[in-house]
mmCIF file of C-alpha atoms in Angstrom:
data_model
loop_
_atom_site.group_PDB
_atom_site.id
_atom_site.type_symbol
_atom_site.label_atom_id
_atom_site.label_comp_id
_atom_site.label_asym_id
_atom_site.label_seq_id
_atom_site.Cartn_x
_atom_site.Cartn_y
_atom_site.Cartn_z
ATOM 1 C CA UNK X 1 -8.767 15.039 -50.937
ATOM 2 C CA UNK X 2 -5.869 14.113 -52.897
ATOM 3 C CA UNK X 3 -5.369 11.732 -55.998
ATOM 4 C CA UNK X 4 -5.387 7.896 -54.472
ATOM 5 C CA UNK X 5 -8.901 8.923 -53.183
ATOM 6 C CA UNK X 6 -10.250 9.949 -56.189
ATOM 7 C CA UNK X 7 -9.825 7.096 -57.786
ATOM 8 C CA UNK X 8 -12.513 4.681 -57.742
ATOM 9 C CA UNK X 9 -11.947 0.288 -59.307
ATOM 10 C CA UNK X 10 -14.437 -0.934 -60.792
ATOM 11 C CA UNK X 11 -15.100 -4.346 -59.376
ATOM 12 C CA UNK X 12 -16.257 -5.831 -63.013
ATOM 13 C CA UNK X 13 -14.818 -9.074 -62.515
ATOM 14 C CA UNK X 14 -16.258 -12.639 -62.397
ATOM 15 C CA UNK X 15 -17.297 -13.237 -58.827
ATOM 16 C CA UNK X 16 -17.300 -11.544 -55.497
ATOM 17 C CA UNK X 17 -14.641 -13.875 -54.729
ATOM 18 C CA UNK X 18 -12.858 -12.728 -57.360
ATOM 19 C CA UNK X 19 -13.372 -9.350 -56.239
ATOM 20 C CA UNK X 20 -11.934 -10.231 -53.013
ATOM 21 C CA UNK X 21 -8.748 -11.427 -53.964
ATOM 22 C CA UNK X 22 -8.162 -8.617 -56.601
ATOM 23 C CA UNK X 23 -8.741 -5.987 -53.766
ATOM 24 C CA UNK X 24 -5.841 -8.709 -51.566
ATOM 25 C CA UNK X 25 -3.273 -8.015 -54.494
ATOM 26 C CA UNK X 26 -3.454 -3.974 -54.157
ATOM 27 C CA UNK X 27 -3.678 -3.561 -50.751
ATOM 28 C CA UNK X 28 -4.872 -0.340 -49.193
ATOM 29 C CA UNK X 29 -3.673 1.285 -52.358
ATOM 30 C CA UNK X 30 -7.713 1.424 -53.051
ATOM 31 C CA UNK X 31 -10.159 2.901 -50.840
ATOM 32 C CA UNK X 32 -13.001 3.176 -53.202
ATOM 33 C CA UNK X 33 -14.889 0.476 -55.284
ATOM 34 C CA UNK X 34 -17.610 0.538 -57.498
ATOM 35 C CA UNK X 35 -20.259 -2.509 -57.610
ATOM 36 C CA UNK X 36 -22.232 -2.742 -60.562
ATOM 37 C CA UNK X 37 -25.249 -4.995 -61.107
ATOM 38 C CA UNK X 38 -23.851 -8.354 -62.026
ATOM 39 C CA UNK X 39 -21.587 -8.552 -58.807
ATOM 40 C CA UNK X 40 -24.589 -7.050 -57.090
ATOM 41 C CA UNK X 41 -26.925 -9.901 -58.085
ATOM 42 C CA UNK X 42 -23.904 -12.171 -57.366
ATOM 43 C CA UNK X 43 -23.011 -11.211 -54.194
ATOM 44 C CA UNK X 44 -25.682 -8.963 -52.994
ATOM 45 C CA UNK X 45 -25.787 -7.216 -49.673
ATOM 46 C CA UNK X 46 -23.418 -9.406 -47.659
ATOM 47 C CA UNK X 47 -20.746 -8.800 -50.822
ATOM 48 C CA UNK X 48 -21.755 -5.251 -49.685
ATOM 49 C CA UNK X 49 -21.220 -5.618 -46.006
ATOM 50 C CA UNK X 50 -18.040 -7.295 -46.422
ATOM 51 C CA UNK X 51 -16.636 -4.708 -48.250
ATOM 52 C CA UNK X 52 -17.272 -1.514 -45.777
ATOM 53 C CA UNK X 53 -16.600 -3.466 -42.952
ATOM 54 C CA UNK X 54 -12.944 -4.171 -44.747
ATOM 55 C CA UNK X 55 -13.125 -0.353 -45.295
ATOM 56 C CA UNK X 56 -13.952 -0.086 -48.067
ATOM 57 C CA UNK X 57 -16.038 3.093 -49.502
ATOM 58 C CA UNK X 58 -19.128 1.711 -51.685
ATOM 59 C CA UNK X 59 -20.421 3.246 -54.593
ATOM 60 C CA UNK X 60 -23.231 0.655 -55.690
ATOM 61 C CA UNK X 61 -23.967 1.535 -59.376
ATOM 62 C CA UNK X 62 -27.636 0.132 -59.983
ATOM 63 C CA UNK X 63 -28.679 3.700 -62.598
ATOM 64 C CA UNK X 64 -32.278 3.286 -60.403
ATOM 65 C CA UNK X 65 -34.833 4.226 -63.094
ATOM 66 C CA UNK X 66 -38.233 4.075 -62.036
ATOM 67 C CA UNK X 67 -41.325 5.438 -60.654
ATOM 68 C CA UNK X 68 -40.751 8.203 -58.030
ATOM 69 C CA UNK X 69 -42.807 5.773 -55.219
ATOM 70 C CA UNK X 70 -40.569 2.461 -56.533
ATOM 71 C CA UNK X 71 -37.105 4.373 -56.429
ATOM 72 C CA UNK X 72 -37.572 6.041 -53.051
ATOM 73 C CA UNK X 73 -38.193 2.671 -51.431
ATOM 74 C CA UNK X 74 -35.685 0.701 -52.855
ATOM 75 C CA UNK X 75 -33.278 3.543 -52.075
ATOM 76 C CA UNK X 76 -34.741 3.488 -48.720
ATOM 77 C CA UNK X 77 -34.099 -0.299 -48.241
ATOM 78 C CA UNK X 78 -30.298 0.801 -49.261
ATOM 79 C CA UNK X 79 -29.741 3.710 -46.906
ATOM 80 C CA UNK X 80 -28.849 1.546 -43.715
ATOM 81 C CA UNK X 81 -26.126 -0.156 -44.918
ATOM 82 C CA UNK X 82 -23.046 2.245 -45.013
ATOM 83 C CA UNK X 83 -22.998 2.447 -49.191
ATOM 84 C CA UNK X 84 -20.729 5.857 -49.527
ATOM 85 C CA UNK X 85 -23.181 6.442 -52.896
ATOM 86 C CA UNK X 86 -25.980 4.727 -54.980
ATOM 87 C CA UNK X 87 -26.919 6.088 -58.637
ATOM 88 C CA UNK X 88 -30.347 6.925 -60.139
ATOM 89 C CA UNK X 89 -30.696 8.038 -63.674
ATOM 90 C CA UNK X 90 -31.530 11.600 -64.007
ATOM 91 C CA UNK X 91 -33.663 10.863 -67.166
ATOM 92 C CA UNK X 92 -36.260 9.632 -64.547
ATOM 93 C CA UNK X 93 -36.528 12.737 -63.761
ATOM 94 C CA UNK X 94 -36.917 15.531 -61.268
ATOM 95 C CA UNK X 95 -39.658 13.902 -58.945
ATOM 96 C CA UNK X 96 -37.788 10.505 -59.157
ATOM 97 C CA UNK X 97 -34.321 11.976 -57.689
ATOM 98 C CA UNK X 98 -36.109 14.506 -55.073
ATOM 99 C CA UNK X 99 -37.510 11.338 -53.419
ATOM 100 C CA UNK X 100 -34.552 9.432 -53.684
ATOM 101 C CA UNK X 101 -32.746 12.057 -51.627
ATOM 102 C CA UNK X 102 -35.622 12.421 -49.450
ATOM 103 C CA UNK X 103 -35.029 8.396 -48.666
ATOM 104 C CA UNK X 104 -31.206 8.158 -48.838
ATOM 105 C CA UNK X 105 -30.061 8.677 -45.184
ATOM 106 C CA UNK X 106 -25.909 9.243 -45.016
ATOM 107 C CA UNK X 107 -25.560 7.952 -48.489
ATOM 108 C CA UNK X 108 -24.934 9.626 -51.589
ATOM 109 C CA UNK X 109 -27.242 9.984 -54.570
ATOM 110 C CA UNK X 110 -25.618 10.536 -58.184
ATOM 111 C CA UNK X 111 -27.459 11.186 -60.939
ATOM 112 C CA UNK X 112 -26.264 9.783 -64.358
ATOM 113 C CA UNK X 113 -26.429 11.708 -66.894
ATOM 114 C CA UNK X 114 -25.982 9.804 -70.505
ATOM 115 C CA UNK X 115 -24.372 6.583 -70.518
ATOM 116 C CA UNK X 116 -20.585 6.650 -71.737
ATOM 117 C CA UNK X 117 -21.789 3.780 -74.279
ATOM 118 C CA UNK X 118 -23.736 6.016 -76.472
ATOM 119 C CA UNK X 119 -22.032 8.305 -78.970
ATOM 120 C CA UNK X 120 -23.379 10.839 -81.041
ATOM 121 C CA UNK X 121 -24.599 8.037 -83.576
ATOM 122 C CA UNK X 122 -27.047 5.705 -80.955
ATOM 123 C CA UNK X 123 -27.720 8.848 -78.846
ATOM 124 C CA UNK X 124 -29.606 9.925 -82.198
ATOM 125 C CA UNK X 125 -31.278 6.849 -82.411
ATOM 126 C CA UNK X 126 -32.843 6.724 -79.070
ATOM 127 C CA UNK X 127 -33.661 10.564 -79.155
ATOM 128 C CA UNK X 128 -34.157 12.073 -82.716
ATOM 129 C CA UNK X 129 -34.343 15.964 -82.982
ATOM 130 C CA UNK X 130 -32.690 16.392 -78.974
ATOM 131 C CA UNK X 131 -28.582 17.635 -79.192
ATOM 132 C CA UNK X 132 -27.087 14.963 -76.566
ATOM 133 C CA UNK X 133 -25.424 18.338 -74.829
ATOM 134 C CA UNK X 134 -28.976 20.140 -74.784
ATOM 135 C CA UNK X 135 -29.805 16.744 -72.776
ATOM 136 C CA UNK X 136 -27.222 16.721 -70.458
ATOM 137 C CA UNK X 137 -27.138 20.171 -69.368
ATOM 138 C CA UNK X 138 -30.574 19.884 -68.596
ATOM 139 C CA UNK X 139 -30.816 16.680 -66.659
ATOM 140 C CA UNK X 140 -27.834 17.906 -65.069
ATOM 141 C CA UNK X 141 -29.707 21.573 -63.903
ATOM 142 C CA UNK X 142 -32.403 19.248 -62.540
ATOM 143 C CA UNK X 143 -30.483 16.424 -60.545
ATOM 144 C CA UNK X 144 -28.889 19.853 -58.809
ATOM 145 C CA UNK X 145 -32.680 20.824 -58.227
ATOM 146 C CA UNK X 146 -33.392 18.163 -56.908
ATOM 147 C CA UNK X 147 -31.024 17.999 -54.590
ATOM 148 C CA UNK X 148 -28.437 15.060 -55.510
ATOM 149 C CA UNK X 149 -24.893 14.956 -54.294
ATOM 150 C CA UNK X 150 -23.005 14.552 -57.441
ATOM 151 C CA UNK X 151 -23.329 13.709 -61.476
ATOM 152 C CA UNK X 152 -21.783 10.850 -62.976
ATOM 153 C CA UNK X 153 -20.631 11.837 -66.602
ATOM 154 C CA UNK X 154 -18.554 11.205 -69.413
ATOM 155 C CA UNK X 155 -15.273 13.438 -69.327
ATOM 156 C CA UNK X 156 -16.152 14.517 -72.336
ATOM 157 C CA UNK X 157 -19.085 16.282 -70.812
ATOM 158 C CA UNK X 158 -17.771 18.128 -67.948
ATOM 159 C CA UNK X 159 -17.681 21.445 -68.715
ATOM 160 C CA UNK X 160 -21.443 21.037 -69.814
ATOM 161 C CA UNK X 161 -22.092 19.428 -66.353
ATOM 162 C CA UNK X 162 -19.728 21.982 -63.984
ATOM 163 C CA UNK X 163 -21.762 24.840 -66.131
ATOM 164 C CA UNK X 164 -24.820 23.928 -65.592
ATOM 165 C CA UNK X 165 -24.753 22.217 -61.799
ATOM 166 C CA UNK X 166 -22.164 24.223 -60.221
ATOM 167 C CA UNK X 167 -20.916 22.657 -57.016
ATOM 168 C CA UNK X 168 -22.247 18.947 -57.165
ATOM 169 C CA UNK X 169 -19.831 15.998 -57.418
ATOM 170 C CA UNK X 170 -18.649 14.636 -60.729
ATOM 171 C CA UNK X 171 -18.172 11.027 -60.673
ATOM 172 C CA UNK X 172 -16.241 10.028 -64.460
ATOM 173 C CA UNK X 173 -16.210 6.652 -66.085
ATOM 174 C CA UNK X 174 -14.771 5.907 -69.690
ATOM 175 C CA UNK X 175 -10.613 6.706 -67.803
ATOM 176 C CA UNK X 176 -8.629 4.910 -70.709
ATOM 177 C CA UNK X 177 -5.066 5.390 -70.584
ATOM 178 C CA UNK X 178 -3.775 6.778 -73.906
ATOM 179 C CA UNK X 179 -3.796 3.990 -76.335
ATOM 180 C CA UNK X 180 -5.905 1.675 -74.367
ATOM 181 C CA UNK X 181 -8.928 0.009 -75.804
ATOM 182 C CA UNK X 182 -11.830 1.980 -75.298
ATOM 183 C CA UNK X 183 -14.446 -1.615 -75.774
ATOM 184 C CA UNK X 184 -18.367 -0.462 -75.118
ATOM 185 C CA UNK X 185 -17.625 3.219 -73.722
ATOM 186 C CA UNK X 186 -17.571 5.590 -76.845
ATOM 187 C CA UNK X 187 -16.536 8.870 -74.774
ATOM 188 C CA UNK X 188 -13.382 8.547 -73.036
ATOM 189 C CA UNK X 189 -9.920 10.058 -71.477
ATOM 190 C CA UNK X 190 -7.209 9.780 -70.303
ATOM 191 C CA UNK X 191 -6.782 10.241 -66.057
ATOM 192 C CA UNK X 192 -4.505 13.581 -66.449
ATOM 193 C CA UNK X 193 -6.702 15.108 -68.850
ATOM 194 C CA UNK X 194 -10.163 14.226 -67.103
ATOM 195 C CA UNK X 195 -9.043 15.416 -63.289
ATOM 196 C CA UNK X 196 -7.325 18.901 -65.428
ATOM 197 C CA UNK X 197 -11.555 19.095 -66.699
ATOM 198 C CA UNK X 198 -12.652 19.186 -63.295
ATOM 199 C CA UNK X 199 -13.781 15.246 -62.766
ATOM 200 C CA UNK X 200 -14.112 14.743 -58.879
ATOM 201 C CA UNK X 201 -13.621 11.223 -58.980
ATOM 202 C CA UNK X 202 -12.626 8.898 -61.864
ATOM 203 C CA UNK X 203 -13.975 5.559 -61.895
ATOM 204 C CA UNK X 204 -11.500 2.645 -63.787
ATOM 205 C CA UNK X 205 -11.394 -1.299 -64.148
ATOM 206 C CA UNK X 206 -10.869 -2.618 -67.201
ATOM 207 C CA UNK X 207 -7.424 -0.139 -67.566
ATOM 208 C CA UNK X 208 -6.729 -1.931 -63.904
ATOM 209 C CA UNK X 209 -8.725 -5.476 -63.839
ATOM 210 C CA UNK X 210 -6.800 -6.723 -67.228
ATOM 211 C CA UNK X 211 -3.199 -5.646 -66.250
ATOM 212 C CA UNK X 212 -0.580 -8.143 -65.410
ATOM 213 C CA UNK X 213 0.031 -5.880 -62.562
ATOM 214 C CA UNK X 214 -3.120 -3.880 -60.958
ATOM 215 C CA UNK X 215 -0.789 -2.615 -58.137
ATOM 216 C CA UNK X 216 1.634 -1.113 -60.427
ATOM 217 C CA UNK X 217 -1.171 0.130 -62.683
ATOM 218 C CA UNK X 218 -2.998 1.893 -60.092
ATOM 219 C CA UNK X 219 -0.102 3.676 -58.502
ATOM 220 C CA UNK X 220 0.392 4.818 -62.568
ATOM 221 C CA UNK X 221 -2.747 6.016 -62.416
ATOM 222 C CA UNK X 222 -2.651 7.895 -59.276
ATOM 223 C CA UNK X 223 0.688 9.511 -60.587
ATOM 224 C CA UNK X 224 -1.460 10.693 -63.710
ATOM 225 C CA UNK X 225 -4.224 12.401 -61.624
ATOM 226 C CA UNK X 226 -1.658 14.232 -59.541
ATOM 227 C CA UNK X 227 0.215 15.647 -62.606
ATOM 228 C CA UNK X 228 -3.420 16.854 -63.811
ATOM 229 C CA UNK X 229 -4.180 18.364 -60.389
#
């Protein structure tokens, strides 16, 4: 697989439409695209449909976190509709992602791990007396339990997450280039560094969606992850 597809945009923006004519501008210099839950409520599955049948790869970011029965059947209702991956949180736990993968058909499950937005600071706040690394590395050993295809993790975490799941996907938000603002994520990298850790695929928008020139921007990128190759 080389660099261009590992790279996955973000399709934070507006309004499907939006979306649309964003993914116009670059071309087939994308292949991948990430839809999180605004564009999802926005557009929902026809935004979906549109974009594999312009072949596009989906990775639907909804962080399911539920009851084992509730998860498995929404990921069931999912699994028909050619999404390349959908993510559950892995602090639902080890029943919750088994059935997920029981229900998922061709698509991928991902587990997340922590969320990029917490640093040591909030993680602390939301679990007193638990090491945010102990936590990772041991949702991490039970998404690969449980049978997921792949972890999505900070880049600051992947040599906890390669340790402890050998084998599975990583999936890495928080790509900054160096300089950039880093806005809500508090554990970021660069693109060179984060492929040189071992990050499978890197997931960026803001570094692309805010540039005068998202073309130009992504083949930077791409150059980037080669170099760290």
């Amino acid at each position: 697989m080389d660099a261009r597809d590992r790279l996955v945009l973000a399709l934070d923006l507006e309004s499907p439409r939006g979306c649309l004519e964003l993914l116009g501008r670059v071309g087939d210099r994308i292949g991948r695209v990430k839809v999180g839950p605004r564009i999802f409520a926005l557009g929902g599955l026809g935004f979906i449909r549109e974009l594999v049948d312009g072949g596009y790869r989906v990775f639907l970011d909804l962080k399911l976190h539920d009851i084992p029965n509730t998860v498995a059947l929404a990921v069931e209702a999912l699994a028909s509709h050619r999404i390349w991956a959908l993510t559950v949180h892995a602090a639902g736990g080890f029943e919750m992602m088994r059935r997920a993968v029981e229900c998922r058909g061709d698509m991928d499950i991902l587990a997340v791990t922590v969320l990029t937005s917490l640093g040591e600071d909030a993680w602390a706040q939301v679990s007193p007396g638990c090491p945010m690394g102990d936590a990772i590395a041991s949702r991490a050993r039970l998404a690969h339990r449980a049978g997921v295809q792949g972890l999505v993790c900070s880049p600051l975490d992947l040599e906890i997450v390669t340790s402890a799941a050998p084998g599975l996907a990583t999936v890495v938000p928080g790509i900054r280039f160096q300089g950039g603002e880093v806005h809500d994520q508090a554990r970021v990298m660069g693109p060179r560094e984060a492929v040189a850790s071992g990050a499978s695929f890197l997931v960026v928008g803001r570094a692309i969606l805010e540039s005068p020139d998202p073309a130009g921007t992504i083949e930077s990128m791409v150059e980037m992850m080669e170099v760290g190759n």
